[in-house]
mmCIF file of C-alpha atoms in Angstrom:
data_model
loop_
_atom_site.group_PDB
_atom_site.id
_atom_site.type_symbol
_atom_site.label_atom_id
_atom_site.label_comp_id
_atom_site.label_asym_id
_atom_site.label_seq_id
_atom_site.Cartn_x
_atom_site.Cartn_y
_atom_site.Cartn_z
ATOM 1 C CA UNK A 1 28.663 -3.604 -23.130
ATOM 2 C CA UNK A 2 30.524 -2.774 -19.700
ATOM 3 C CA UNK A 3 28.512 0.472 -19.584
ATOM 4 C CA UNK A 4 25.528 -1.392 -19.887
ATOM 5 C CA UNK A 5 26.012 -3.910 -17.615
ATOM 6 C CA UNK A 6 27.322 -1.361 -14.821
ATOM 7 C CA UNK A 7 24.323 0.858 -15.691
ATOM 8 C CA UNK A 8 21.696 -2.850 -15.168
ATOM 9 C CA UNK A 9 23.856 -2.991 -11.684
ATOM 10 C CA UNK A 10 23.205 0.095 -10.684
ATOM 11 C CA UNK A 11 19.201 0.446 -11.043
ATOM 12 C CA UNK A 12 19.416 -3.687 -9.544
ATOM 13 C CA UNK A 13 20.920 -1.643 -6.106
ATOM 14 C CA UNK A 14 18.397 1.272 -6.445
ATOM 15 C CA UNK A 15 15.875 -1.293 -6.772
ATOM 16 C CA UNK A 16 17.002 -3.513 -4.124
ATOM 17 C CA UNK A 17 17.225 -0.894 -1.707
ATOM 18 C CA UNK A 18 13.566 0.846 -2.897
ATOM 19 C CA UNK A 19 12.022 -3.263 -2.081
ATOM 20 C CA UNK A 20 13.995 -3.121 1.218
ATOM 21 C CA UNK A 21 13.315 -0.502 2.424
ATOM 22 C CA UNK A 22 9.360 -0.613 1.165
ATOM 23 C CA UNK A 23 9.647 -4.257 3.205
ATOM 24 C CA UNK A 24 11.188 -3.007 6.057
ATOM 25 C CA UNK A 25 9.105 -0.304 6.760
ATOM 26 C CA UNK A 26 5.778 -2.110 6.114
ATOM 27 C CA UNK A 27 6.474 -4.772 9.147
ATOM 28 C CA UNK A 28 8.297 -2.005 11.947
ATOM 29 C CA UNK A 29 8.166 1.281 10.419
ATOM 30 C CA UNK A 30 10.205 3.894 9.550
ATOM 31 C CA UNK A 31 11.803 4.652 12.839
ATOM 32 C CA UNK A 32 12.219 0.454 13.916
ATOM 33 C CA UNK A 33 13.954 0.627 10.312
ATOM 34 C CA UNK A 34 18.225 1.014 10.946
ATOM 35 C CA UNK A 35 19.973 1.776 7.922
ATOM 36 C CA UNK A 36 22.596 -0.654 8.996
ATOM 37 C CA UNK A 37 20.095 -3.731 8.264
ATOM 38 C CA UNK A 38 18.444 -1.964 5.475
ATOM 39 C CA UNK A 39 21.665 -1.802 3.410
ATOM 40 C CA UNK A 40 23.106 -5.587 5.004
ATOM 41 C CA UNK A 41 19.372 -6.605 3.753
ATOM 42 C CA UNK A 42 19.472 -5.048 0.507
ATOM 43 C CA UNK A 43 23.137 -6.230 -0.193
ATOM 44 C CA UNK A 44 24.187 -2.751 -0.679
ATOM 45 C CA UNK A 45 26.468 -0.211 0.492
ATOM 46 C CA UNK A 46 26.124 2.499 2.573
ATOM 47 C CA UNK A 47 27.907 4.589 -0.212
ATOM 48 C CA UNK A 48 25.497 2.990 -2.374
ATOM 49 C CA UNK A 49 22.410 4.261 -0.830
ATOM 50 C CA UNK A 50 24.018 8.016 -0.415
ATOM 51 C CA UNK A 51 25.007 7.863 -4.214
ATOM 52 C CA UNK A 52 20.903 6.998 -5.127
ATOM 53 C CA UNK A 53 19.457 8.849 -2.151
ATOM 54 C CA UNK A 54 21.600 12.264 -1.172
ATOM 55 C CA UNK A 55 18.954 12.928 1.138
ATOM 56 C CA UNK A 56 19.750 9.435 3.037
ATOM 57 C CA UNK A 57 17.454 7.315 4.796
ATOM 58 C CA UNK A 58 13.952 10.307 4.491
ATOM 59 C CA UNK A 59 14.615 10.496 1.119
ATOM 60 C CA UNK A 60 14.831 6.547 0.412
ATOM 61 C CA UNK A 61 11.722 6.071 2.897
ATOM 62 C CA UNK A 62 9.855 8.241 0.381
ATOM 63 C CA UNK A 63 10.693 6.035 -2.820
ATOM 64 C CA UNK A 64 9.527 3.139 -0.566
ATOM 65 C CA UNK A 65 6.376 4.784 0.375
ATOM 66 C CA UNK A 66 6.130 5.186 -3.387
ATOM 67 C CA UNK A 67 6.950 1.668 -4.215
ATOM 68 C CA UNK A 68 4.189 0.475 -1.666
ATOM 69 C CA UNK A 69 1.748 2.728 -2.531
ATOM 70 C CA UNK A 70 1.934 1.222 -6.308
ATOM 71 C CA UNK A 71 1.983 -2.415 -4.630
ATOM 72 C CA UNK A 72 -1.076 -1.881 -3.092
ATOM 73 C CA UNK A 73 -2.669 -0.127 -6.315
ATOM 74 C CA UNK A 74 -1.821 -3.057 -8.400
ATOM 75 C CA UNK A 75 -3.731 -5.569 -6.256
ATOM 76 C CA UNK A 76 -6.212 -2.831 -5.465
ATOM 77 C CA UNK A 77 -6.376 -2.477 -9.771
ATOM 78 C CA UNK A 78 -6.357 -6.646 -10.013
ATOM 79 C CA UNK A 79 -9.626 -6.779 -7.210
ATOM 80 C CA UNK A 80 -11.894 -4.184 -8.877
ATOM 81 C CA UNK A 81 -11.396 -5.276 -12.489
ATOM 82 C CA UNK A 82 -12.100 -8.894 -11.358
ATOM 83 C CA UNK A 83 -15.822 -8.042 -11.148
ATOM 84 C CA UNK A 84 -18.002 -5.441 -13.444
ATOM 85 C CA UNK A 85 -20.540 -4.617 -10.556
ATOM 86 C CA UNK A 86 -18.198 -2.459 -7.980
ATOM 87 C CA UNK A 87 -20.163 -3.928 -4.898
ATOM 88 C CA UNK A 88 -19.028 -7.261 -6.850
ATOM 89 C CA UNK A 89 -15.375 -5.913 -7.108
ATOM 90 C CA UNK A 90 -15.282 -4.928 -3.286
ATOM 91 C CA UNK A 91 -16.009 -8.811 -2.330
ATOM 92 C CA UNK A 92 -13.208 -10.139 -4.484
ATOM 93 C CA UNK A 93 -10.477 -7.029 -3.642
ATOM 94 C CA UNK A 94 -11.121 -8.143 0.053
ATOM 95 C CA UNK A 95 -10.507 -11.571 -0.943
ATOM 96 C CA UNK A 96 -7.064 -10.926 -2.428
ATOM 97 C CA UNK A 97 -6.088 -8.809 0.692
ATOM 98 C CA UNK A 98 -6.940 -11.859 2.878
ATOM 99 C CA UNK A 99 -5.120 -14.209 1.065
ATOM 100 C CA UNK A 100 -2.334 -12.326 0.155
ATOM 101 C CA UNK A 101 -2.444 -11.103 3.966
ATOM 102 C CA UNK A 102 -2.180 -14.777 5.126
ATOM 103 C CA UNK A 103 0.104 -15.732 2.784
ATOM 104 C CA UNK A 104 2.724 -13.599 4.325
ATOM 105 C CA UNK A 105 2.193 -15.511 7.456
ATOM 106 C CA UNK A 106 0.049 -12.020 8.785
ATOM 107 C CA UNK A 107 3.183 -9.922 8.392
ATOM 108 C CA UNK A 108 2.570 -7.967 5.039
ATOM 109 C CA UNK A 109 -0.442 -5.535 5.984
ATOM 110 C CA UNK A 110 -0.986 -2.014 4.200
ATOM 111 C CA UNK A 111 2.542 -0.935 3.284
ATOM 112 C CA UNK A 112 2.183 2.716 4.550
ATOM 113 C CA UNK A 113 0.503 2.229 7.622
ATOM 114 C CA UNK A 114 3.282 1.986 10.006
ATOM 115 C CA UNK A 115 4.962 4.266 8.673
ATOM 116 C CA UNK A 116 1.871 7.140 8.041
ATOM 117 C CA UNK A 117 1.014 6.571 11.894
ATOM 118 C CA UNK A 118 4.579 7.702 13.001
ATOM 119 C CA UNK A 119 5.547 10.639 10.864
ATOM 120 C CA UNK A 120 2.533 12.533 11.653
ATOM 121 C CA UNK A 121 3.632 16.286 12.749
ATOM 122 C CA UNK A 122 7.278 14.758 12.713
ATOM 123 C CA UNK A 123 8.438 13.924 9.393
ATOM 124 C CA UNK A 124 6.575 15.970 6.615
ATOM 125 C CA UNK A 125 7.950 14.894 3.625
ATOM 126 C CA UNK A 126 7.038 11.148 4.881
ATOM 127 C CA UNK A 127 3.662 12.224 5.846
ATOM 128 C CA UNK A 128 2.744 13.774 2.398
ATOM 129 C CA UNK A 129 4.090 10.853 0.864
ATOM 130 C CA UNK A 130 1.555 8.619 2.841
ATOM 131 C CA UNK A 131 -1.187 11.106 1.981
ATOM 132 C CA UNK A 132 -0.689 10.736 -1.399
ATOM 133 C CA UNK A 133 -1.044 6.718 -1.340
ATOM 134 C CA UNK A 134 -3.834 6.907 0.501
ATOM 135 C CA UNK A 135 -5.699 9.560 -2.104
ATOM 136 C CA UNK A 136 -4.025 7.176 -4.877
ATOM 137 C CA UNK A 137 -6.195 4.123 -3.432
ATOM 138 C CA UNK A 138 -9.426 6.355 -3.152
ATOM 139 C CA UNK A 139 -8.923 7.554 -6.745
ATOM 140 C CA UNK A 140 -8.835 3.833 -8.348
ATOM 141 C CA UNK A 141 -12.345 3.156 -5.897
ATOM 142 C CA UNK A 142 -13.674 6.252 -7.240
ATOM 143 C CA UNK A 143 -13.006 5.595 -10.871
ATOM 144 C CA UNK A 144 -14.950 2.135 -10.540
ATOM 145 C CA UNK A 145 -17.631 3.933 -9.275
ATOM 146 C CA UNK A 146 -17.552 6.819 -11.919
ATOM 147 C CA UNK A 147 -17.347 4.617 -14.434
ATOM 148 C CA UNK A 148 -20.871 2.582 -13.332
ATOM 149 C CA UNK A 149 -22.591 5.582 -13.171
ATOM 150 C CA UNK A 150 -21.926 6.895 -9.340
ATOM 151 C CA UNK A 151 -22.403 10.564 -8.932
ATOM 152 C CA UNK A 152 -19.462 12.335 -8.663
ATOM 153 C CA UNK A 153 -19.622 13.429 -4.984
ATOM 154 C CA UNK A 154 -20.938 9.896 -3.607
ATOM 155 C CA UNK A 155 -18.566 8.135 -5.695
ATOM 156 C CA UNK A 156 -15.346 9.972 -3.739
ATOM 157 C CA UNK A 157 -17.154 9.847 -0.438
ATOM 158 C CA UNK A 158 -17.639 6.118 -0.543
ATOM 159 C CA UNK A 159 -14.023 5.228 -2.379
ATOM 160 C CA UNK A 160 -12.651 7.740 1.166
ATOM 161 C CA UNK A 161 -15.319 5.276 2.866
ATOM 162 C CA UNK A 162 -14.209 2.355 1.419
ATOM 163 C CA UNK A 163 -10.334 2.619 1.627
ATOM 164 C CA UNK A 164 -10.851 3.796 5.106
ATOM 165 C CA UNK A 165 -12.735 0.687 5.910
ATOM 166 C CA UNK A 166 -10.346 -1.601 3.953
ATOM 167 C CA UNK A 167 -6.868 -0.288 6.630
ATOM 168 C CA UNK A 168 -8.854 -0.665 9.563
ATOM 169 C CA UNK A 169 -9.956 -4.649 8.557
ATOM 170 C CA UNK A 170 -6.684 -5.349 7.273
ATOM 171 C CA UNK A 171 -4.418 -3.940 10.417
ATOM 172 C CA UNK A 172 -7.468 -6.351 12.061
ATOM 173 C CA UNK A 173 -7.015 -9.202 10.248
ATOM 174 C CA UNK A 174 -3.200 -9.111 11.023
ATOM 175 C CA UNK A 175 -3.695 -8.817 14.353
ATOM 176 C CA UNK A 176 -6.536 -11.541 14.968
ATOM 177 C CA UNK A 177 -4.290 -13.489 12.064
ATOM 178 C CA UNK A 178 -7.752 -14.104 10.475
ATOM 179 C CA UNK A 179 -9.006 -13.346 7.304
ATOM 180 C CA UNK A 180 -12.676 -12.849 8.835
ATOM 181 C CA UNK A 181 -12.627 -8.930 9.617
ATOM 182 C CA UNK A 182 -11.152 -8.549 5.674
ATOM 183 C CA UNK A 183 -14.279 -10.844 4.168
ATOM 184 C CA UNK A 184 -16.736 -9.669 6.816
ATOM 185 C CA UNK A 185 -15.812 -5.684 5.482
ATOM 186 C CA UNK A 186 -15.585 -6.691 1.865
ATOM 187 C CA UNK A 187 -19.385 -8.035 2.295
ATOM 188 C CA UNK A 188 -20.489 -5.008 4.135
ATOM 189 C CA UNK A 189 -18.906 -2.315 1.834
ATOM 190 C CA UNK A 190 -20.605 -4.541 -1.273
ATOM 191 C CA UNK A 191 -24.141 -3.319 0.449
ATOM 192 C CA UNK A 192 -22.905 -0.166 1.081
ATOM 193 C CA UNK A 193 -21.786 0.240 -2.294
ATOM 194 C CA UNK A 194 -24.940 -1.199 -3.743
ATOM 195 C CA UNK A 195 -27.256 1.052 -1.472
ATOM 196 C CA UNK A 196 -26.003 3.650 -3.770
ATOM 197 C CA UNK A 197 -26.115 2.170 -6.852
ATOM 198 C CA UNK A 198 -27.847 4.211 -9.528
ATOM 199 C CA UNK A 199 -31.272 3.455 -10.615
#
Protein backbone atom coordinates (compact mmCIF):
# COMPACT_ATOMS: atom_id res chain seq x y z
CA UNK A 1 0.00 0.00 0.00
CA UNK A 2 2.99 2.48 0.91
CA UNK A 3 4.43 1.74 -2.56
CA UNK A 4 1.36 2.70 -4.01
CA UNK A 5 0.65 5.62 -2.36
CA UNK A 6 4.39 6.98 -2.82
CA UNK A 7 4.14 5.91 -6.48
CA UNK A 8 0.21 8.24 -6.68
CA UNK A 9 2.65 11.07 -5.00
CA UNK A 10 5.04 10.95 -7.28
CA UNK A 11 3.08 11.22 -10.80
CA UNK A 12 0.70 14.08 -8.44
CA UNK A 13 4.42 16.18 -8.50
CA UNK A 14 5.16 15.25 -12.18
CA UNK A 15 1.79 16.36 -12.87
CA UNK A 16 1.80 19.39 -10.86
CA UNK A 17 4.87 20.58 -12.24
CA UNK A 18 3.79 19.52 -16.18
CA UNK A 19 0.24 22.06 -15.27
CA UNK A 20 2.72 24.66 -13.89
CA UNK A 21 4.82 24.91 -15.96
CA UNK A 22 2.17 24.52 -19.13
CA UNK A 23 0.42 27.68 -17.01
CA UNK A 24 3.33 29.53 -16.57
CA UNK A 25 4.56 29.55 -19.83
CA UNK A 26 1.21 30.23 -21.58
CA UNK A 27 0.82 33.86 -19.71
CA UNK A 28 4.99 35.05 -19.86
CA UNK A 29 6.76 32.46 -21.68
CA UNK A 30 9.42 30.33 -21.36
CA UNK A 31 12.17 32.75 -20.63
CA UNK A 32 9.68 35.22 -18.04
CA UNK A 33 9.23 31.55 -16.49
CA UNK A 34 12.00 31.21 -13.17
CA UNK A 35 12.24 27.86 -11.95
CA UNK A 36 12.22 29.26 -8.49
CA UNK A 37 8.31 30.19 -8.86
CA UNK A 38 7.64 27.30 -11.04
CA UNK A 39 8.59 24.77 -8.33
CA UNK A 40 7.15 27.36 -5.14
CA UNK A 41 3.93 27.28 -7.63
CA UNK A 42 3.82 23.73 -8.22
CA UNK A 43 4.55 22.87 -4.47
CA UNK A 44 7.51 20.94 -5.47
CA UNK A 45 11.08 20.65 -5.02
CA UNK A 46 13.78 21.60 -6.91
CA UNK A 47 15.14 17.97 -6.41
CA UNK A 48 11.80 17.03 -7.42
CA UNK A 49 11.79 18.52 -10.78
CA UNK A 50 15.61 17.22 -11.52
CA UNK A 51 14.45 13.63 -10.39
CA UNK A 52 11.30 13.87 -13.30
CA UNK A 53 13.15 16.15 -15.68
CA UNK A 54 17.23 15.39 -15.82
CA UNK A 55 17.30 17.73 -18.52
CA UNK A 56 15.87 20.61 -16.05
CA UNK A 57 13.81 23.41 -16.91
CA UNK A 58 14.11 22.66 -21.45
CA UNK A 59 13.21 19.40 -20.81
CA UNK A 60 10.08 20.18 -18.43
CA UNK A 61 9.12 23.19 -20.91
CA UNK A 62 8.75 20.43 -23.51
CA UNK A 63 6.22 18.18 -21.43
CA UNK A 64 4.36 21.52 -20.94
CA UNK A 65 4.35 22.34 -24.53
CA UNK A 66 2.98 18.81 -24.74
CA UNK A 67 0.43 19.21 -22.09
CA UNK A 68 -0.85 22.48 -23.88
CA UNK A 69 -0.79 21.30 -27.11
CA UNK A 70 -3.37 18.38 -25.91
CA UNK A 71 -5.38 21.25 -23.98
CA UNK A 72 -5.94 23.01 -26.91
CA UNK A 73 -6.77 19.71 -29.02
CA UNK A 74 -9.38 18.75 -26.59
CA UNK A 75 -11.38 21.98 -26.93
CA UNK A 76 -10.29 22.13 -30.55
CA UNK A 77 -11.87 18.11 -30.63
CA UNK A 78 -15.09 19.44 -28.32
CA UNK A 79 -15.74 22.63 -31.14
CA UNK A 80 -15.65 20.56 -34.36
CA UNK A 81 -17.69 17.59 -33.14
CA UNK A 82 -20.31 20.09 -31.82
CA UNK A 83 -21.51 20.64 -35.40
CA UNK A 84 -21.63 17.98 -38.52
CA UNK A 85 -21.15 20.76 -41.25
CA UNK A 86 -17.26 21.88 -40.62
CA UNK A 87 -18.12 25.59 -41.63
CA UNK A 88 -20.83 24.85 -38.75
CA UNK A 89 -18.03 23.45 -36.42
CA UNK A 90 -15.68 26.54 -37.10
CA UNK A 91 -18.58 28.99 -35.64
CA UNK A 92 -19.00 27.01 -32.45
CA UNK A 93 -14.91 26.13 -31.92
CA UNK A 94 -14.57 30.02 -32.05
CA UNK A 95 -17.23 30.28 -29.61
CA UNK A 96 -15.56 28.06 -27.00
CA UNK A 97 -12.19 29.94 -27.52
CA UNK A 98 -14.03 33.21 -26.69
CA UNK A 99 -15.59 32.11 -23.78
CA UNK A 100 -13.10 30.07 -22.43
CA UNK A 101 -10.68 33.11 -23.41
CA UNK A 102 -12.82 35.48 -21.24
CA UNK A 103 -13.31 33.29 -18.68
CA UNK A 104 -9.72 33.42 -17.74
CA UNK A 105 -10.15 37.08 -17.32
CA UNK A 106 -8.10 37.38 -21.09
CA UNK A 107 -5.06 35.68 -19.60
CA UNK A 108 -5.28 32.01 -21.00
CA UNK A 109 -4.64 32.52 -24.89
CA UNK A 110 -3.01 29.68 -27.17
CA UNK A 111 -0.74 27.81 -24.77
CA UNK A 112 2.33 27.67 -27.13
CA UNK A 113 2.35 30.95 -28.44
CA UNK A 114 4.59 32.71 -26.12
CA UNK A 115 6.62 30.34 -25.89
CA UNK A 116 6.92 29.26 -30.01
CA UNK A 117 7.62 33.14 -30.63
CA UNK A 118 10.77 33.08 -28.34
CA UNK A 119 12.61 29.87 -29.01
CA UNK A 120 12.79 30.43 -32.61
CA UNK A 121 16.62 29.84 -33.81
CA UNK A 122 17.35 29.71 -29.93
CA UNK A 123 15.97 26.78 -28.31
CA UNK A 124 15.40 23.83 -30.83
CA UNK A 125 14.08 21.26 -28.93
CA UNK A 126 11.31 23.96 -27.71
CA UNK A 127 10.76 25.05 -31.17
CA UNK A 128 10.04 21.50 -32.59
CA UNK A 129 7.92 20.95 -29.79
CA UNK A 130 5.73 24.04 -30.79
CA UNK A 131 5.82 22.83 -34.39
CA UNK A 132 4.42 19.80 -33.58
CA UNK A 133 1.25 21.41 -31.69
CA UNK A 134 0.69 23.52 -34.22
CA UNK A 135 0.65 20.50 -37.09
CA UNK A 136 -1.41 18.56 -34.23
CA UNK A 137 -4.23 21.40 -34.45
CA UNK A 138 -4.12 21.41 -38.39
CA UNK A 139 -4.43 17.61 -38.42
CA UNK A 140 -7.83 17.51 -36.22
CA UNK A 141 -9.16 20.63 -38.92
CA UNK A 142 -8.07 18.50 -41.65
CA UNK A 143 -9.71 15.32 -40.53
CA UNK A 144 -13.18 17.26 -40.28
CA UNK A 145 -12.70 18.23 -43.57
CA UNK A 146 -11.58 14.73 -44.93
CA UNK A 147 -14.15 13.22 -43.42
CA UNK A 148 -17.06 15.62 -45.31
CA UNK A 149 -15.63 14.97 -48.39
CA UNK A 150 -12.74 17.85 -48.77
CA UNK A 151 -10.06 16.95 -51.20
CA UNK A 152 -7.10 16.00 -49.73
CA UNK A 153 -4.85 18.97 -50.67
CA UNK A 154 -7.62 21.78 -49.91
CA UNK A 155 -8.57 20.10 -46.85
CA UNK A 156 -4.72 20.61 -45.28
CA UNK A 157 -4.40 23.99 -46.90
CA UNK A 158 -7.49 25.37 -45.26
CA UNK A 159 -7.03 23.37 -41.65
CA UNK A 160 -2.99 25.42 -42.08
CA UNK A 161 -5.52 28.37 -43.06
CA UNK A 162 -7.73 27.93 -40.45
CA UNK A 163 -5.44 27.32 -37.37
CA UNK A 164 -3.40 30.14 -38.64
CA UNK A 165 -6.38 32.37 -38.56
CA UNK A 166 -7.66 31.01 -35.20
CA UNK A 167 -3.77 32.32 -33.17
CA UNK A 168 -3.88 35.50 -34.79
CA UNK A 169 -7.86 36.26 -33.47
CA UNK A 170 -7.21 34.75 -30.28
CA UNK A 171 -3.69 36.68 -29.34
CA UNK A 172 -6.41 39.63 -30.66
CA UNK A 173 -9.05 38.95 -28.62
CA UNK A 174 -6.69 38.93 -25.53
CA UNK A 175 -5.36 41.95 -26.29
CA UNK A 176 -8.63 44.03 -27.20
CA UNK A 177 -10.11 41.70 -24.10
CA UNK A 178 -13.02 41.11 -26.57
CA UNK A 179 -14.40 38.17 -27.85
CA UNK A 180 -15.31 40.05 -31.27
CA UNK A 181 -12.02 39.30 -33.42
CA UNK A 182 -12.58 35.30 -32.17
CA UNK A 183 -16.55 35.35 -33.44
CA UNK A 184 -15.86 37.77 -36.29
CA UNK A 185 -12.93 34.91 -37.62
CA UNK A 186 -15.05 31.94 -36.68
CA UNK A 187 -17.86 33.53 -39.14
CA UNK A 188 -15.40 34.28 -41.82
CA UNK A 189 -13.50 30.90 -41.84
CA UNK A 190 -17.33 29.20 -41.87
CA UNK A 191 -17.54 30.96 -45.59
CA UNK A 192 -14.28 30.14 -46.32
CA UNK A 193 -14.77 26.71 -45.41
CA UNK A 194 -18.08 26.50 -47.18
CA UNK A 195 -16.67 28.15 -50.47
CA UNK A 196 -15.01 24.87 -50.72
CA UNK A 197 -17.44 22.63 -49.83
CA UNK A 198 -17.90 19.75 -52.24
CA UNK A 199 -20.69 19.66 -54.63
Amino acid sequence: MAAATGTKTAQGTRERLVRTASRLMQHGGYENTPVKQLVREAEATLGSLYHFFPGGKQELAVAAIHYGDEEFAALLRTGLAARQDPAEALVAVTALLAEALEASDWRDGCPVTATALETVGRLPDLQAACALAFAHWQQLVAAKLLDSGYPEEEAHDLAITVVNTLEGAEMTSQVTQSRTPLLVAGRHLARLVASYAPR
